[in-house]
Amino acid sequence: MYDLRPRLDAEVEPGTNLLLTGPPLTGKRSLALDLLAEGTEGGDAAIVVTTKDSADRILKDYAKRVSYEGKPVAVVDCVTRQQGVSDVRDDDRIKYASSPVDMTGIGIKLSEFLEAFYRNQGIERNRIMVHSLSTLLMYADLQTVFRFLHVFTGRIQSVDGLGLFCIDSTAHDDQTMNTLKQLFDGIVETQEDGEPTVRLAQS
């Protein structure tokens, strides 16, 4: 089981994908990073797919939570190359997709990290965070994003990982939200005032 306490009052099965949804500035990204950092402290691998911040910024924020040197912490950066920085190279910590539109590339980079951690290092617990689905939906239509997420969540399920996917609930209509929610095993809602709530699908 993945224990999400004390941040969230829940334990979830390996292979669970959660959608973190709420208005802007209600702490979705911060909560997801906290949940990853707690896993890092316990020996889990952490992979962040970022469509909003550069890998450097993510790792700086992560370092405030947990010392990750020598630990399996990795970032798929979908931002830096899109901003025109072309001389960045993939390494053991950071891999670069060309842009948030490059969903095939994002999926491949994630698989490479999972392969490295799960197959090569024998790490059986991987926590994966995607921030943010709203960015993907700015660049691609719902059907494309849905297909991408269907494969992506399936990949996390297949390695008994924990998937945390952030979305800005106010940026999308009900139909979009309801369509995407079908892919997830539970919903975490962040509030402007109050603690996040967790609803897990009945298995």
mmCIF file of C-alpha atoms in Angstrom:
data_model
loop_
_atom_site.group_PDB
_atom_site.id
_atom_site.type_symbol
_atom_site.label_atom_id
_atom_site.label_comp_id
_atom_site.label_asym_id
_atom_site.label_seq_id
_atom_site.Cartn_x
_atom_site.Cartn_y
_atom_site.Cartn_z
ATOM 1 C CA MET A 1 0.000 0.000 0.000
ATOM 2 C CA TYR A 2 0.987 3.617 -0.493
ATOM 3 C CA ASP A 3 0.345 5.541 2.720
ATOM 4 C CA LEU A 4 -0.659 9.128 1.904
ATOM 5 C CA ARG A 5 -0.858 10.247 5.526
ATOM 6 C CA PRO A 6 -0.393 12.718 7.107
ATOM 7 C CA ARG A 7 -1.109 14.878 4.021
ATOM 8 C CA LEU A 8 -4.228 12.902 3.094
ATOM 9 C CA ASP A 9 -6.234 10.518 5.214
ATOM 10 C CA ALA A 10 -5.860 7.529 2.905
ATOM 11 C CA GLU A 11 -3.890 4.465 1.983
ATOM 12 C CA VAL A 12 -4.117 3.272 -1.595
ATOM 13 C CA GLU A 13 -3.274 0.075 -3.436
ATOM 14 C CA PRO A 14 -0.199 -0.135 -5.685
ATOM 15 C CA GLY A 15 -1.174 0.823 -9.235
ATOM 16 C CA THR A 16 -3.493 3.634 -8.103
ATOM 17 C CA ASN A 17 -3.869 6.841 -10.136
ATOM 18 C CA LEU A 18 -5.314 9.910 -8.392
ATOM 19 C CA LEU A 19 -6.573 13.151 -9.947
ATOM 20 C CA LEU A 20 -5.721 16.226 -7.845
ATOM 21 C CA THR A 21 -8.278 18.854 -8.749
ATOM 22 C CA GLY A 22 -9.184 22.274 -7.416
ATOM 23 C CA PRO A 23 -9.131 25.994 -8.223
ATOM 24 C CA PRO A 24 -5.818 27.765 -8.921
ATOM 25 C CA LEU A 25 -3.551 28.451 -5.940
ATOM 26 C CA THR A 26 -5.123 25.813 -3.684
ATOM 27 C CA GLY A 27 -1.885 23.876 -3.331
ATOM 28 C CA LYS A 28 -2.258 20.966 -5.777
ATOM 29 C CA ARG A 29 1.357 21.102 -6.933
ATOM 30 C CA SER A 30 2.656 21.536 -3.407
ATOM 31 C CA LEU A 31 0.561 18.632 -2.130
ATOM 32 C CA ALA A 32 1.747 16.348 -4.932
ATOM 33 C CA LEU A 33 5.393 17.279 -4.268
ATOM 34 C CA ASP A 34 4.872 16.597 -0.544
ATOM 35 C CA LEU A 35 3.458 13.146 -1.317
ATOM 36 C CA LEU A 36 6.417 12.391 -3.565
ATOM 37 C CA ALA A 37 8.925 13.657 -1.005
ATOM 38 C CA GLU A 38 7.462 11.454 1.726
ATOM 39 C CA GLY A 39 7.916 8.516 -0.630
ATOM 40 C CA THR A 40 11.526 9.513 -1.285
ATOM 41 C CA GLU A 41 12.191 9.479 2.451
ATOM 42 C CA GLY A 42 10.821 5.938 2.567
ATOM 43 C CA GLY A 43 12.888 4.680 -0.368
ATOM 44 C CA ASP A 44 10.319 5.062 -3.171
ATOM 45 C CA ALA A 45 11.381 6.444 -6.536
ATOM 46 C CA ALA A 46 9.901 9.801 -7.606
ATOM 47 C CA ILE A 47 9.307 11.007 -11.157
ATOM 48 C CA VAL A 48 7.869 14.453 -11.897
ATOM 49 C CA VAL A 49 6.484 15.224 -15.358
ATOM 50 C CA THR A 50 6.343 19.009 -15.543
ATOM 51 C CA THR A 51 4.554 21.014 -18.232
ATOM 52 C CA LYS A 52 4.719 24.298 -16.284
ATOM 53 C CA ASP A 53 8.041 24.689 -14.467
ATOM 54 C CA SER A 54 11.569 23.866 -15.556
ATOM 55 C CA ALA A 55 13.251 20.817 -14.056
ATOM 56 C CA ASP A 56 15.637 23.121 -12.166
ATOM 57 C CA ARG A 57 12.766 24.845 -10.426
ATOM 58 C CA ILE A 58 11.082 21.538 -9.571
ATOM 59 C CA LEU A 59 14.296 20.138 -8.104
ATOM 60 C CA LYS A 60 14.896 23.316 -6.081
ATOM 61 C CA ASP A 61 11.398 23.029 -4.602
ATOM 62 C CA TYR A 62 11.940 19.332 -4.005
ATOM 63 C CA ALA A 63 15.229 19.924 -2.174
ATOM 64 C CA LYS A 64 13.347 22.094 0.338
ATOM 65 C CA ARG A 65 11.290 19.016 1.245
ATOM 66 C CA VAL A 66 13.804 16.203 1.169
ATOM 67 C CA SER A 67 17.488 15.630 0.479
ATOM 68 C CA TYR A 68 17.451 13.628 -2.738
ATOM 69 C CA GLU A 69 21.152 13.329 -3.679
ATOM 70 C CA GLY A 70 21.912 9.764 -4.660
ATOM 71 C CA LYS A 71 18.221 8.859 -4.548
ATOM 72 C CA PRO A 72 15.955 7.822 -7.444
ATOM 73 C CA VAL A 73 14.387 11.225 -8.154
ATOM 74 C CA ALA A 74 13.831 12.235 -11.774
ATOM 75 C CA VAL A 75 12.106 14.899 -13.871
ATOM 76 C CA VAL A 76 10.624 14.824 -17.364
ATOM 77 C CA ASP A 77 10.868 18.493 -18.375
ATOM 78 C CA CYS A 78 8.413 19.530 -21.129
ATOM 79 C CA VAL A 79 9.154 23.249 -20.750
ATOM 80 C CA THR A 80 12.832 24.080 -21.253
ATOM 81 C CA ARG A 81 13.170 23.072 -24.919
ATOM 82 C CA GLN A 82 9.867 24.690 -25.775
ATOM 83 C CA GLN A 83 11.297 27.954 -24.414
ATOM 84 C CA GLY A 84 14.080 27.701 -26.979
ATOM 85 C CA VAL A 85 16.853 26.287 -24.804
ATOM 86 C CA SER A 86 18.197 23.684 -27.202
ATOM 87 C CA ASP A 87 21.554 22.772 -25.695
ATOM 88 C CA VAL A 88 20.161 20.734 -22.785
ATOM 89 C CA ARG A 89 20.983 17.036 -22.675
ATOM 90 C CA ASP A 90 19.182 14.145 -21.008
ATOM 91 C CA ASP A 91 20.921 12.638 -17.995
ATOM 92 C CA ASP A 92 20.094 10.256 -15.137
ATOM 93 C CA ARG A 93 18.113 12.953 -13.323
ATOM 94 C CA ILE A 94 16.409 14.985 -16.073
ATOM 95 C CA LYS A 95 15.040 14.068 -19.492
ATOM 96 C CA TYR A 96 13.632 16.691 -21.858
ATOM 97 C CA ALA A 97 10.543 16.394 -24.049
ATOM 98 C CA SER A 98 10.331 18.920 -26.869
ATOM 99 C CA SER A 99 7.084 20.472 -25.560
ATOM 100 C CA PRO A 100 3.838 19.593 -23.738
ATOM 101 C CA VAL A 101 2.408 18.675 -27.167
ATOM 102 C CA ASP A 102 4.991 15.920 -27.553
ATOM 103 C CA MET A 103 2.926 13.349 -25.670
ATOM 104 C CA THR A 104 4.640 10.424 -27.361
ATOM 105 C CA GLY A 105 7.992 11.812 -26.221
ATOM 106 C CA ILE A 106 6.702 12.378 -22.687
ATOM 107 C CA GLY A 107 5.488 8.781 -22.508
ATOM 108 C CA ILE A 108 8.832 7.454 -23.769
ATOM 109 C CA LYS A 109 10.838 9.499 -21.254
ATOM 110 C CA LEU A 110 8.621 8.300 -18.408
ATOM 111 C CA SER A 111 9.094 4.704 -19.543
ATOM 112 C CA GLU A 112 12.874 5.178 -19.642
ATOM 113 C CA PHE A 113 12.914 6.339 -16.019
ATOM 114 C CA LEU A 114 10.587 3.545 -14.913
ATOM 115 C CA GLU A 115 12.811 1.085 -16.720
ATOM 116 C CA ALA A 116 15.901 2.516 -14.991
ATOM 117 C CA PHE A 117 14.339 2.442 -11.521
ATOM 118 C CA TYR A 118 12.086 -0.593 -11.689
ATOM 119 C CA ARG A 119 14.054 -2.963 -13.910
ATOM 120 C CA ASN A 120 17.648 -1.860 -13.412
ATOM 121 C CA GLN A 121 17.663 -0.751 -9.777
ATOM 122 C CA GLY A 122 14.980 -3.112 -8.531
ATOM 123 C CA ILE A 123 12.908 -0.295 -7.006
ATOM 124 C CA GLU A 124 9.388 -1.637 -6.739
ATOM 125 C CA ARG A 125 7.665 1.527 -5.548
ATOM 126 C CA ASN A 126 7.480 4.505 -7.878
ATOM 127 C CA ARG A 127 5.542 7.711 -7.254
ATOM 128 C CA ILE A 128 4.815 9.696 -10.418
ATOM 129 C CA MET A 129 3.423 13.231 -10.551
ATOM 130 C CA VAL A 130 2.145 15.139 -13.581
ATOM 131 C CA HIS A 131 1.769 18.913 -13.321
ATOM 132 C CA SER A 132 -0.385 19.889 -15.044
ATOM 133 C CA LEU A 133 -3.044 18.287 -17.217
ATOM 134 C CA SER A 134 -4.482 21.772 -17.784
ATOM 135 C CA THR A 135 -1.385 22.656 -19.818
ATOM 136 C CA LEU A 136 -1.821 19.547 -21.978
ATOM 137 C CA LEU A 137 -5.449 20.523 -22.594
ATOM 138 C CA MET A 138 -4.362 23.996 -23.721
ATOM 139 C CA TYR A 139 -2.309 22.440 -26.505
ATOM 140 C CA ALA A 140 -4.311 19.362 -27.493
ATOM 141 C CA ASP A 141 -7.951 18.322 -27.707
ATOM 142 C CA LEU A 142 -9.650 16.238 -25.050
ATOM 143 C CA GLN A 143 -9.598 13.042 -27.091
ATOM 144 C CA THR A 144 -5.831 13.234 -27.621
ATOM 145 C CA VAL A 145 -5.185 13.935 -23.932
ATOM 146 C CA PHE A 146 -7.577 11.151 -22.917
ATOM 147 C CA ARG A 147 -5.772 8.616 -25.117
ATOM 148 C CA PHE A 148 -2.396 9.736 -23.808
ATOM 149 C CA LEU A 149 -3.566 9.473 -20.181
ATOM 150 C CA HIS A 150 -5.140 6.086 -20.804
ATOM 151 C CA VAL A 151 -1.711 4.737 -21.791
ATOM 152 C CA PHE A 152 0.116 6.743 -19.115
ATOM 153 C CA THR A 153 -2.120 5.632 -16.206
ATOM 154 C CA GLY A 154 -1.940 2.060 -17.522
ATOM 155 C CA ARG A 155 1.845 2.227 -17.428
ATOM 156 C CA ILE A 156 1.777 3.343 -13.781
ATOM 157 C CA GLN A 157 -0.675 0.566 -12.985
ATOM 158 C CA SER A 158 1.549 -2.039 -14.644
ATOM 159 C CA VAL A 159 4.536 -1.197 -12.404
ATOM 160 C CA ASP A 160 2.408 -0.927 -9.231
ATOM 161 C CA GLY A 161 3.197 2.773 -9.021
ATOM 162 C CA LEU A 162 1.284 5.694 -7.547
ATOM 163 C CA GLY A 163 0.167 8.345 -10.052
ATOM 164 C CA LEU A 164 -0.707 11.916 -9.014
ATOM 165 C CA PHE A 165 -2.145 14.114 -11.771
ATOM 166 C CA CYS A 166 -2.879 17.810 -11.133
ATOM 167 C CA ILE A 167 -5.596 19.747 -12.973
ATOM 168 C CA ASP A 168 -7.084 23.221 -12.529
ATOM 169 C CA SER A 169 -10.782 22.466 -12.068
ATOM 170 C CA THR A 170 -11.917 25.980 -13.019
ATOM 171 C CA ALA A 171 -10.201 25.921 -16.427
ATOM 172 C CA HIS A 172 -12.315 23.141 -17.945
ATOM 173 C CA ASP A 173 -16.003 22.418 -18.475
ATOM 174 C CA ASP A 174 -17.879 19.634 -16.683
ATOM 175 C CA GLN A 175 -17.798 17.357 -19.693
ATOM 176 C CA THR A 176 -14.001 17.533 -19.877
ATOM 177 C CA MET A 177 -13.645 16.912 -16.147
ATOM 178 C CA ASN A 178 -16.109 14.016 -16.136
ATOM 179 C CA THR A 179 -14.419 12.417 -19.137
ATOM 180 C CA LEU A 180 -10.996 12.576 -17.525
ATOM 181 C CA LYS A 181 -12.234 11.411 -14.114
ATOM 182 C CA GLN A 182 -13.117 8.024 -15.653
ATOM 183 C CA LEU A 183 -9.393 7.269 -15.941
ATOM 184 C CA PHE A 184 -8.652 7.650 -12.242
ATOM 185 C CA ASP A 185 -9.088 5.480 -9.166
ATOM 186 C CA GLY A 186 -9.795 8.447 -6.944
ATOM 187 C CA ILE A 187 -10.158 12.203 -6.778
ATOM 188 C CA VAL A 188 -8.373 14.550 -4.388
ATOM 189 C CA GLU A 189 -10.011 17.966 -4.184
ATOM 190 C CA THR A 190 -8.118 20.964 -2.867
ATOM 191 C CA GLN A 191 -10.087 23.815 -1.321
ATOM 192 C CA GLU A 192 -9.498 27.513 -0.921
ATOM 193 C CA ASP A 193 -10.247 27.147 2.770
ATOM 194 C CA GLY A 194 -9.930 23.785 4.419
ATOM 195 C CA GLU A 195 -8.114 20.494 4.020
ATOM 196 C CA PRO A 196 -8.067 18.493 0.799
ATOM 197 C CA THR A 197 -10.674 15.742 0.540
ATOM 198 C CA VAL A 198 -10.129 12.286 -0.931
ATOM 199 C CA ARG A 199 -12.743 10.187 -2.742
ATOM 200 C CA LEU A 200 -11.588 6.746 -3.808
ATOM 201 C CA ALA A 201 -13.538 4.708 -6.330
ATOM 202 C CA GLN A 202 -15.099 1.623 -4.790
ATOM 203 C CA SER A 203 -13.134 -1.367 -5.964
#
